[in-house]
Coordinates of C-alpha atoms and ligand atoms in Angstrom, one line a residue:
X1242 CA -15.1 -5.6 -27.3
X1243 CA -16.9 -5.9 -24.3
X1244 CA -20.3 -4.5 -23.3
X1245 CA -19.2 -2.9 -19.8
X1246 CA -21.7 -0.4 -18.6
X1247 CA -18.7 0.7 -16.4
X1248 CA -15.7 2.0 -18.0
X1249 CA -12.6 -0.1 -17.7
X1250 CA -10.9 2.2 -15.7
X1251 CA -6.3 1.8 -14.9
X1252 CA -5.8 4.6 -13.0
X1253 CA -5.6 2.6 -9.9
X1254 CA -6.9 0.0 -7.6
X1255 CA -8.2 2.2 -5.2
X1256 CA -11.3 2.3 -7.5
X1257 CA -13.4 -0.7 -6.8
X1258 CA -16.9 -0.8 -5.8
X1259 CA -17.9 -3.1 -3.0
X1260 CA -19.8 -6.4 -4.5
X1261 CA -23.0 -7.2 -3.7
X1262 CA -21.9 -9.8 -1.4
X1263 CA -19.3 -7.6 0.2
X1264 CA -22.2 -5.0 0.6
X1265 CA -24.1 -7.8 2.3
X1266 CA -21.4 -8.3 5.3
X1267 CA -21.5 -4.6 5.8
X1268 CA -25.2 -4.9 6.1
X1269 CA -25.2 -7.8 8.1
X1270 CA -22.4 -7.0 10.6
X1271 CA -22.9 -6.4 14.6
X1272 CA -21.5 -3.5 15.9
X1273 CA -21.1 -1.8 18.9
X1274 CA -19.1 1.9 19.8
X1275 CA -15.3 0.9 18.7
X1276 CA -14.3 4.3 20.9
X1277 CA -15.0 2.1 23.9
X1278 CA -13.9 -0.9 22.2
X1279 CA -17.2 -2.6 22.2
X1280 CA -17.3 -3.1 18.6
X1281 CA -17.3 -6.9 17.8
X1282 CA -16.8 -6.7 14.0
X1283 CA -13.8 -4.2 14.4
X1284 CA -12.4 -6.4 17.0
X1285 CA -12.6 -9.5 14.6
X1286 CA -10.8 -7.6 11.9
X1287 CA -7.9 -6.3 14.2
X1288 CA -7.9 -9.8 15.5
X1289 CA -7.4 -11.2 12.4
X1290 CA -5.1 -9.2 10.7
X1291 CA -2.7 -9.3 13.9
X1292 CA -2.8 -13.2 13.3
X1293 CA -2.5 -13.0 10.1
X1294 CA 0.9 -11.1 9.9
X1295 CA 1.8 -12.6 13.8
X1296 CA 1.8 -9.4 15.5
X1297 CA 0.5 -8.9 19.3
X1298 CA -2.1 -6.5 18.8
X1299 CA -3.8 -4.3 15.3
X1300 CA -5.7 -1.3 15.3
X1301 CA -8.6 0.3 12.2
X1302 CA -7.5 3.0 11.0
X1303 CA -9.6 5.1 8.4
X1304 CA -6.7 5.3 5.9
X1305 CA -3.6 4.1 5.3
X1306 CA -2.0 7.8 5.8
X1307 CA -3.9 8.0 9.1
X1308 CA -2.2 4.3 10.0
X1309 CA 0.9 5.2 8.9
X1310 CA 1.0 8.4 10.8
X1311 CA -0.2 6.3 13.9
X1312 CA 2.9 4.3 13.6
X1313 CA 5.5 7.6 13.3
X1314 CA 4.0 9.1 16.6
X1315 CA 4.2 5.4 18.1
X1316 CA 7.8 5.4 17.6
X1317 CA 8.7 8.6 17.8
X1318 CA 8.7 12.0 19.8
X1319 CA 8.5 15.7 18.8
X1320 CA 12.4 16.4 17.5
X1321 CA 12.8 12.9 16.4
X1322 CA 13.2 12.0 12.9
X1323 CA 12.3 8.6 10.4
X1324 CA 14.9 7.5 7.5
X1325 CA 12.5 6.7 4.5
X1326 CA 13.0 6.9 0.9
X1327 CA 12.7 9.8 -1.4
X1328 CA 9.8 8.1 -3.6
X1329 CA 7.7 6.5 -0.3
X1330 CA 4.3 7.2 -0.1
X1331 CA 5.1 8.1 3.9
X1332 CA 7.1 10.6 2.6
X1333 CA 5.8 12.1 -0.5
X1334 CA 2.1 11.1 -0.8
X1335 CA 1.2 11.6 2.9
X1336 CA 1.1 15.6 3.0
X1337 CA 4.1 16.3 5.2
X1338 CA 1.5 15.2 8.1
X1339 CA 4.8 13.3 10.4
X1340 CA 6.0 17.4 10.4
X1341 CA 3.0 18.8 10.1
X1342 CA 1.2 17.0 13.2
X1343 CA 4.1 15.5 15.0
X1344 CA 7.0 17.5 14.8
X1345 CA 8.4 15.0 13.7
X1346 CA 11.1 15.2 10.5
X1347 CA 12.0 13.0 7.6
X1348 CA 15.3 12.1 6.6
X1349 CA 14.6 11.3 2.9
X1350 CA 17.2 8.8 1.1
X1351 CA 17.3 8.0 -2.2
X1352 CA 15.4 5.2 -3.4
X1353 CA 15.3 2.3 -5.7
X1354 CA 12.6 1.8 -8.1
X1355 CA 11.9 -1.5 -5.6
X1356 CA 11.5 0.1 -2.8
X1357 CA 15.7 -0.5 -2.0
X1358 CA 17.4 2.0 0.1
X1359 CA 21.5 1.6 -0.1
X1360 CA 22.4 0.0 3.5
X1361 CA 25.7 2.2 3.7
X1362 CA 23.0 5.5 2.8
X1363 CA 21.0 4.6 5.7
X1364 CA 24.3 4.1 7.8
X1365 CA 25.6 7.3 7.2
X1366 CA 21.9 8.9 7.9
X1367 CA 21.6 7.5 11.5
X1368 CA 22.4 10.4 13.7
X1369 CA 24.9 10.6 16.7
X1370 CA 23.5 11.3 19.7
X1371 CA 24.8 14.9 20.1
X1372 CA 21.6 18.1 20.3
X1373 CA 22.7 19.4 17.1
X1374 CA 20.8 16.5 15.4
X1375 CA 17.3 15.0 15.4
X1376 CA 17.2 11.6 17.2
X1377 CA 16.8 9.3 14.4
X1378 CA 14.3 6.6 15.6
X1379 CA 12.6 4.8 13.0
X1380 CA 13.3 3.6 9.7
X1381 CA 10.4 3.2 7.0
X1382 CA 10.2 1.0 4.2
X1383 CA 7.1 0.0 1.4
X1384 CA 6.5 -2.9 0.2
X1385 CA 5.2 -3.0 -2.5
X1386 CA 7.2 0.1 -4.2
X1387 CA 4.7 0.8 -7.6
X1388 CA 4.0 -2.5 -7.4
X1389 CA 7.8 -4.0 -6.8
X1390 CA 7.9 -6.3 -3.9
X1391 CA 11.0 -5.8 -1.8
X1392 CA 13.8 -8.0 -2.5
X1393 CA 13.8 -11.1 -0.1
X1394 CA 16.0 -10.6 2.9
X1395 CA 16.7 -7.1 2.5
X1396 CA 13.9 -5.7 5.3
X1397 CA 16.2 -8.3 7.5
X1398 CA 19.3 -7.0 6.3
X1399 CA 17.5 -3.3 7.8
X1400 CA 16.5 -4.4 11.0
X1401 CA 19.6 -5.9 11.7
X1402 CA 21.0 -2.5 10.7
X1403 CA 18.2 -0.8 12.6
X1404 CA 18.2 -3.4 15.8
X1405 CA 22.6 -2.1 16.1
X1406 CA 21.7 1.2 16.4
X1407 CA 18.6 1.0 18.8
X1408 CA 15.8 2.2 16.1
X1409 CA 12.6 0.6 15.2
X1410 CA 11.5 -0.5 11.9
X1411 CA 7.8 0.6 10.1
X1412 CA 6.1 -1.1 7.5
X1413 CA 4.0 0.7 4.7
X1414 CA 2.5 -2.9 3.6
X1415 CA -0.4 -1.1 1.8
X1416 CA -0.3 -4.2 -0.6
X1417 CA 1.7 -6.4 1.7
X1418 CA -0.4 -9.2 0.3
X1419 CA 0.5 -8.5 -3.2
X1420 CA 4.2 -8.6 -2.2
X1421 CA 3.5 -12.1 -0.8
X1422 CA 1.4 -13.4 -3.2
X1423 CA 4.5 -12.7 -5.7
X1424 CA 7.5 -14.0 -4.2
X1425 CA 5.4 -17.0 -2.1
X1426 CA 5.9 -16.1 1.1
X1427 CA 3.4 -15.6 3.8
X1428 CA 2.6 -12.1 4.9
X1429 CA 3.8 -12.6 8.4
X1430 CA 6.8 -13.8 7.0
X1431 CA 7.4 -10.3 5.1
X1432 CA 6.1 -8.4 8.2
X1433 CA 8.3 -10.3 10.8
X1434 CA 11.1 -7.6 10.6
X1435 CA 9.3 -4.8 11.4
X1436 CA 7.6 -3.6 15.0
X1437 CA 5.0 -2.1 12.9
X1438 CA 2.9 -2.8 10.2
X1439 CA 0.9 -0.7 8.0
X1440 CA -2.0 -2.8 5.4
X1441 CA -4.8 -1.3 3.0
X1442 CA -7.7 -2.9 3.2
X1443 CA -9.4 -0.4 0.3
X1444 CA -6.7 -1.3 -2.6
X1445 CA -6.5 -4.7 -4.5
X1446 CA -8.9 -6.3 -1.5
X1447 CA -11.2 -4.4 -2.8
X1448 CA -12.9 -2.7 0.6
X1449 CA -14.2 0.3 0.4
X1450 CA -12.1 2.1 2.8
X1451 CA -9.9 1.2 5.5
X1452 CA -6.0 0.5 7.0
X1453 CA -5.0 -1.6 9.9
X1454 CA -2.0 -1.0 11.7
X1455 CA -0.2 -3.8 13.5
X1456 CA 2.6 -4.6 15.7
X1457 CA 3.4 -5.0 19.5
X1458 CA 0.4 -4.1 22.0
X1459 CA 2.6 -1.5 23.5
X1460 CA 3.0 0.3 20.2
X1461 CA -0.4 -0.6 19.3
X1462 CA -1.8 1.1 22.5
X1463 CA 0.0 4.1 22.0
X1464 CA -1.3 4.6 18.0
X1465 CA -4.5 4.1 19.8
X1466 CA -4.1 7.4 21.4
X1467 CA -3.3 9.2 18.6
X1468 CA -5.7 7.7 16.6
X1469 CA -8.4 9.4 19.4
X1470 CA -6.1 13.0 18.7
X1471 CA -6.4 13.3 15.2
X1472 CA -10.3 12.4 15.4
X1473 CA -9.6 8.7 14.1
X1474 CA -11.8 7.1 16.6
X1475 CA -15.3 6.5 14.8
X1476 CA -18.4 4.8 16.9
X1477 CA -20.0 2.1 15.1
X1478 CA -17.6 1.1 12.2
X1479 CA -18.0 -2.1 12.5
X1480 CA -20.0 -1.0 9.6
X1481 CA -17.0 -0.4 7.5
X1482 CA -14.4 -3.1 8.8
X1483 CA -16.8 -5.6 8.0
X1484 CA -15.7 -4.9 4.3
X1485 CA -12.0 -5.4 5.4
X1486 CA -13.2 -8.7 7.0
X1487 CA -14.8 -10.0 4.2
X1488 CA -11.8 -8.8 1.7
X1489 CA -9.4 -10.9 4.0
X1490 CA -11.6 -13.8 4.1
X1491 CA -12.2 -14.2 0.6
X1492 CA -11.0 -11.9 -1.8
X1493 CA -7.3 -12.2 -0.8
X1494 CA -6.6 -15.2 -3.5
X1495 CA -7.9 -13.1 -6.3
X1496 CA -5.4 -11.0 -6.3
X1497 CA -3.6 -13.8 -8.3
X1498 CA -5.8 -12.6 -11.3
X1499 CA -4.4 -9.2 -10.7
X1500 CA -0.8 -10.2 -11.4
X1501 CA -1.9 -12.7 -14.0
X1502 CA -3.6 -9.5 -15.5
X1503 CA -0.9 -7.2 -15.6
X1504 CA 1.3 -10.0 -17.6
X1505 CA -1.4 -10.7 -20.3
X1506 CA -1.2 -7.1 -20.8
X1507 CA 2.4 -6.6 -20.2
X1508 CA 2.8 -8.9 -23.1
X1509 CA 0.7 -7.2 -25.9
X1510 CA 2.2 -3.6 -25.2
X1511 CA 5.4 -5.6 -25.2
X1512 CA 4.4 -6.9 -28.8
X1513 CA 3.5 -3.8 -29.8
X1514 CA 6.2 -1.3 -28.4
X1515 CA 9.2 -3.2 -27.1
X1516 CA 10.3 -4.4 -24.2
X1517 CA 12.3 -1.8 -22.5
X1518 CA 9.4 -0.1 -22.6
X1519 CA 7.3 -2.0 -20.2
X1520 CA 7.9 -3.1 -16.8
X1521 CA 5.4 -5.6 -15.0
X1522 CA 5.3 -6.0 -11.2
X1523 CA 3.0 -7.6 -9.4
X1524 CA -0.7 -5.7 -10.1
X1525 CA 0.9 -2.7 -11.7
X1526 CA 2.5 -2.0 -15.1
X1527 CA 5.3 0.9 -16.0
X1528 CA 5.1 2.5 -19.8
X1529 CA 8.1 4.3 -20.7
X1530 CA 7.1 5.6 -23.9
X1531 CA 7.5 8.9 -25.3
X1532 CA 5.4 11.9 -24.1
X1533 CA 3.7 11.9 -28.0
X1534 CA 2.7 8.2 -28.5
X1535 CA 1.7 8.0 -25.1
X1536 CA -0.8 10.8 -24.8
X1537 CA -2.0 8.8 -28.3
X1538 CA -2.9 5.9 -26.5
X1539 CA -4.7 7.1 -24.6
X1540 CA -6.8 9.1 -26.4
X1541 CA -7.4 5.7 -28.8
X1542 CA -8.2 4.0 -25.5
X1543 CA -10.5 6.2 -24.4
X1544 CA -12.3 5.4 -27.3
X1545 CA -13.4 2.5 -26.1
X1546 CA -13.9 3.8 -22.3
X1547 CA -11.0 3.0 -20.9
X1548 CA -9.4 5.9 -18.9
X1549 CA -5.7 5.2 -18.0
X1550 CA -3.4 7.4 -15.5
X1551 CA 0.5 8.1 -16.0
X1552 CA 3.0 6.6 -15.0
X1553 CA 1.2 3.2 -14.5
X1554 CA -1.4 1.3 -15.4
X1555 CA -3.0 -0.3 -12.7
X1556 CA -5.2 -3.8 -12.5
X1557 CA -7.6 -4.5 -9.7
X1558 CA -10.6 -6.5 -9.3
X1559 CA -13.2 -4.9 -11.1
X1560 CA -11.2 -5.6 -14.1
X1561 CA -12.6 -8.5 -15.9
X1562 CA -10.3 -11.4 -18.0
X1563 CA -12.7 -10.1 -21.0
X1564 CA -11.6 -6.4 -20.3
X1565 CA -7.9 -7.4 -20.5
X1566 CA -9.0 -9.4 -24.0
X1567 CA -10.6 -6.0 -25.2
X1568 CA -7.6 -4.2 -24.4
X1569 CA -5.3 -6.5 -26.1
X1570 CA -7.4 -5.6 -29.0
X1571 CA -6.9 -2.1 -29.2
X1572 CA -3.7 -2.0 -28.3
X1573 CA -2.6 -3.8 -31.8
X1574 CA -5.2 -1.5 -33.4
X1575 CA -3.2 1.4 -32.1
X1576 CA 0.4 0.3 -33.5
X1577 CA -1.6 -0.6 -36.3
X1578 CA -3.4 1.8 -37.2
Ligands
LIG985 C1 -2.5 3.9 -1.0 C2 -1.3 3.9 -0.2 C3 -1.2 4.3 1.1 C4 -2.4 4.8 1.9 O1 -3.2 5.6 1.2 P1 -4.7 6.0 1.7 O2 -5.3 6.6 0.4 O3 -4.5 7.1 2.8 O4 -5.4 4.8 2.2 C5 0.0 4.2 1.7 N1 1.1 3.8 1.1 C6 1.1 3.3 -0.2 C7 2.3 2.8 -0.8 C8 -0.1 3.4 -0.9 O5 -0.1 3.0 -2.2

């Protein structure tokens, strides 16, 4: 068992603490008032993200709800409406804030547990242009979906979809770059059908907080005017995306450990309780146990300081190779014992 003074904690990769050297960037960085666009640490971040997933033009964004909200009142008006599935964080997780602050509606579908909408479901969803309906403008997809990466050549199946009936296409990529990582493609690559794309900076790259938005600068300029509304636009946070900066430039290839992670893992609760009832994707894992055994795990986990969330178990960065080991461990105490 390891000595950790912190506890190994799976409830999600949002939970990482900046390193030292990460901290040092921050400290380091030259900034300037982003408002006016003076800041030259922002500017390198929205720089390089637009490069790196080939878009025009990328915009900090506190969060990726705030980003993603950005990109619904890019696209669309009050009285228009975005197609997303019934499971997506832009639906579910984001507080209603497209209705709430845009009058703007969703037209849930049902969704696959990778992130999958059926093509004829969105079909039938897209709205005739008659005033009885909301104009339906823009379709949303994730990727990853709990950690699925979408299936290759679907999001260009979409747009094509998308493209015939004149709407746009958003990207909720908050681990775009664990998507890639997985099926081998570059992230510009996944992010080429889409106008607009959404990435977290404060998941597995470990920043502290952040989101960038990108996609074409007219788009771009517009979420930059909402960003302003909804009191998004901070002074000096060059501060802050200088953690997204240094994430990018070199914490992006450790996510690999991540994934490897979540397989070592995967493969002892396999041993131990079967494998329908584990489910591996990228830096996530899926339990389907029963209510009973579950909640007995974790208790016996907790034992050791480990606190673990429900449905899944997530692995992230501050999650050491000796933590995993550990875990192993008391897993096979658990079946055990
Ligand atoms: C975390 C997450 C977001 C953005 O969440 P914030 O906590 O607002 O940064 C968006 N979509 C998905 C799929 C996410 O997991």
């Amino acid at each position: 068992m390891t000595s950790t003074s912190s506890p190994i904690d799976l409830r999600s990769d949002t939970l990482t603490s900046p390193s030292p050297a990460m901290r040092k960037a921050m400290f380091d960085a030259p900034v300037g008032d982003d408002v006016y666009g003076e800041d030259p640490t922002v500017n390198a971040l929205q720089e390089s993200v637009a490069a790196l997933l080939d878009k025009e033009a990328a915009l900090f964004a506190p969060s990726g709800t705030q980003s993603n909200l950005l990109a619904l009142f890019a696209h669309c008006d009050r009285g228009d409406e975005y197609l997303v599935g019934d499971s997506a964080h832009t639906f579910r997780y984001e507080g209603g804030g497209a209705a709430v602050l845009g009058s703007i509606s969703p037209q849930p579908l049902p969704m696959a547990f990778d992130g999958t909408l059926t093509l004829d479901d969105i079909e039938a969803a897209i709205k005739p242009t008659d005033f009885h309906f909301a104009r339906s403008r823009v379709i949303c997809l994730e990727n990853t979906h709990a950690g699925e990466p979408l299936p290759l050549g679907y999001a260009e199946a979409v747009a094509s979809l998308a493209e015939q009936h004149g709407l746009g296409m958003h990207l909720d990529g908050a681990r775009l770059f664990n998507a890639a990582l997985a099926q081998n493609r570059t992230p510009a690559a996944l992010a080429a059908p889409f106008d607009t794309v959404s990435v977290c900076l404060s998941k597995g790259l470990g920043a502290p907080v952040g989101s960038v938005l990108a996609g074409s600068q007219m788009l771009i300029e517009e979420a930059k005017r909402w960003r302003k509304v909804l009191g998004g636009g901070m002074r000096q946070a060059g501060i802050i995306a200088a953690a997204g900066l240094y994430a990018l430039e070199h914490q992006i290839d450790d996510l690999a450990q991540d994934h490897q992670h979540a397989e070592q893992l995967a493969n002892c609760l396999t041993d131990n309780f079967g494998e329908s009832a584990v489910r591996v994707a990228t830096n996530m894992i899926h339990l389907n146990l029963p209510e009973e055994t579950y909640a007995g795990l974790a208790e016996h986990l907790s034992d050791i300081g480990v606190r673990v969330g429900r449905p899944r178990w997530v692995m992230h960065r501050d999650i050491a190779s000796s933590d995993i080991e550990a875990l192993c461990r008391a897993i096979q105490g658990f079946s055990t014992g």
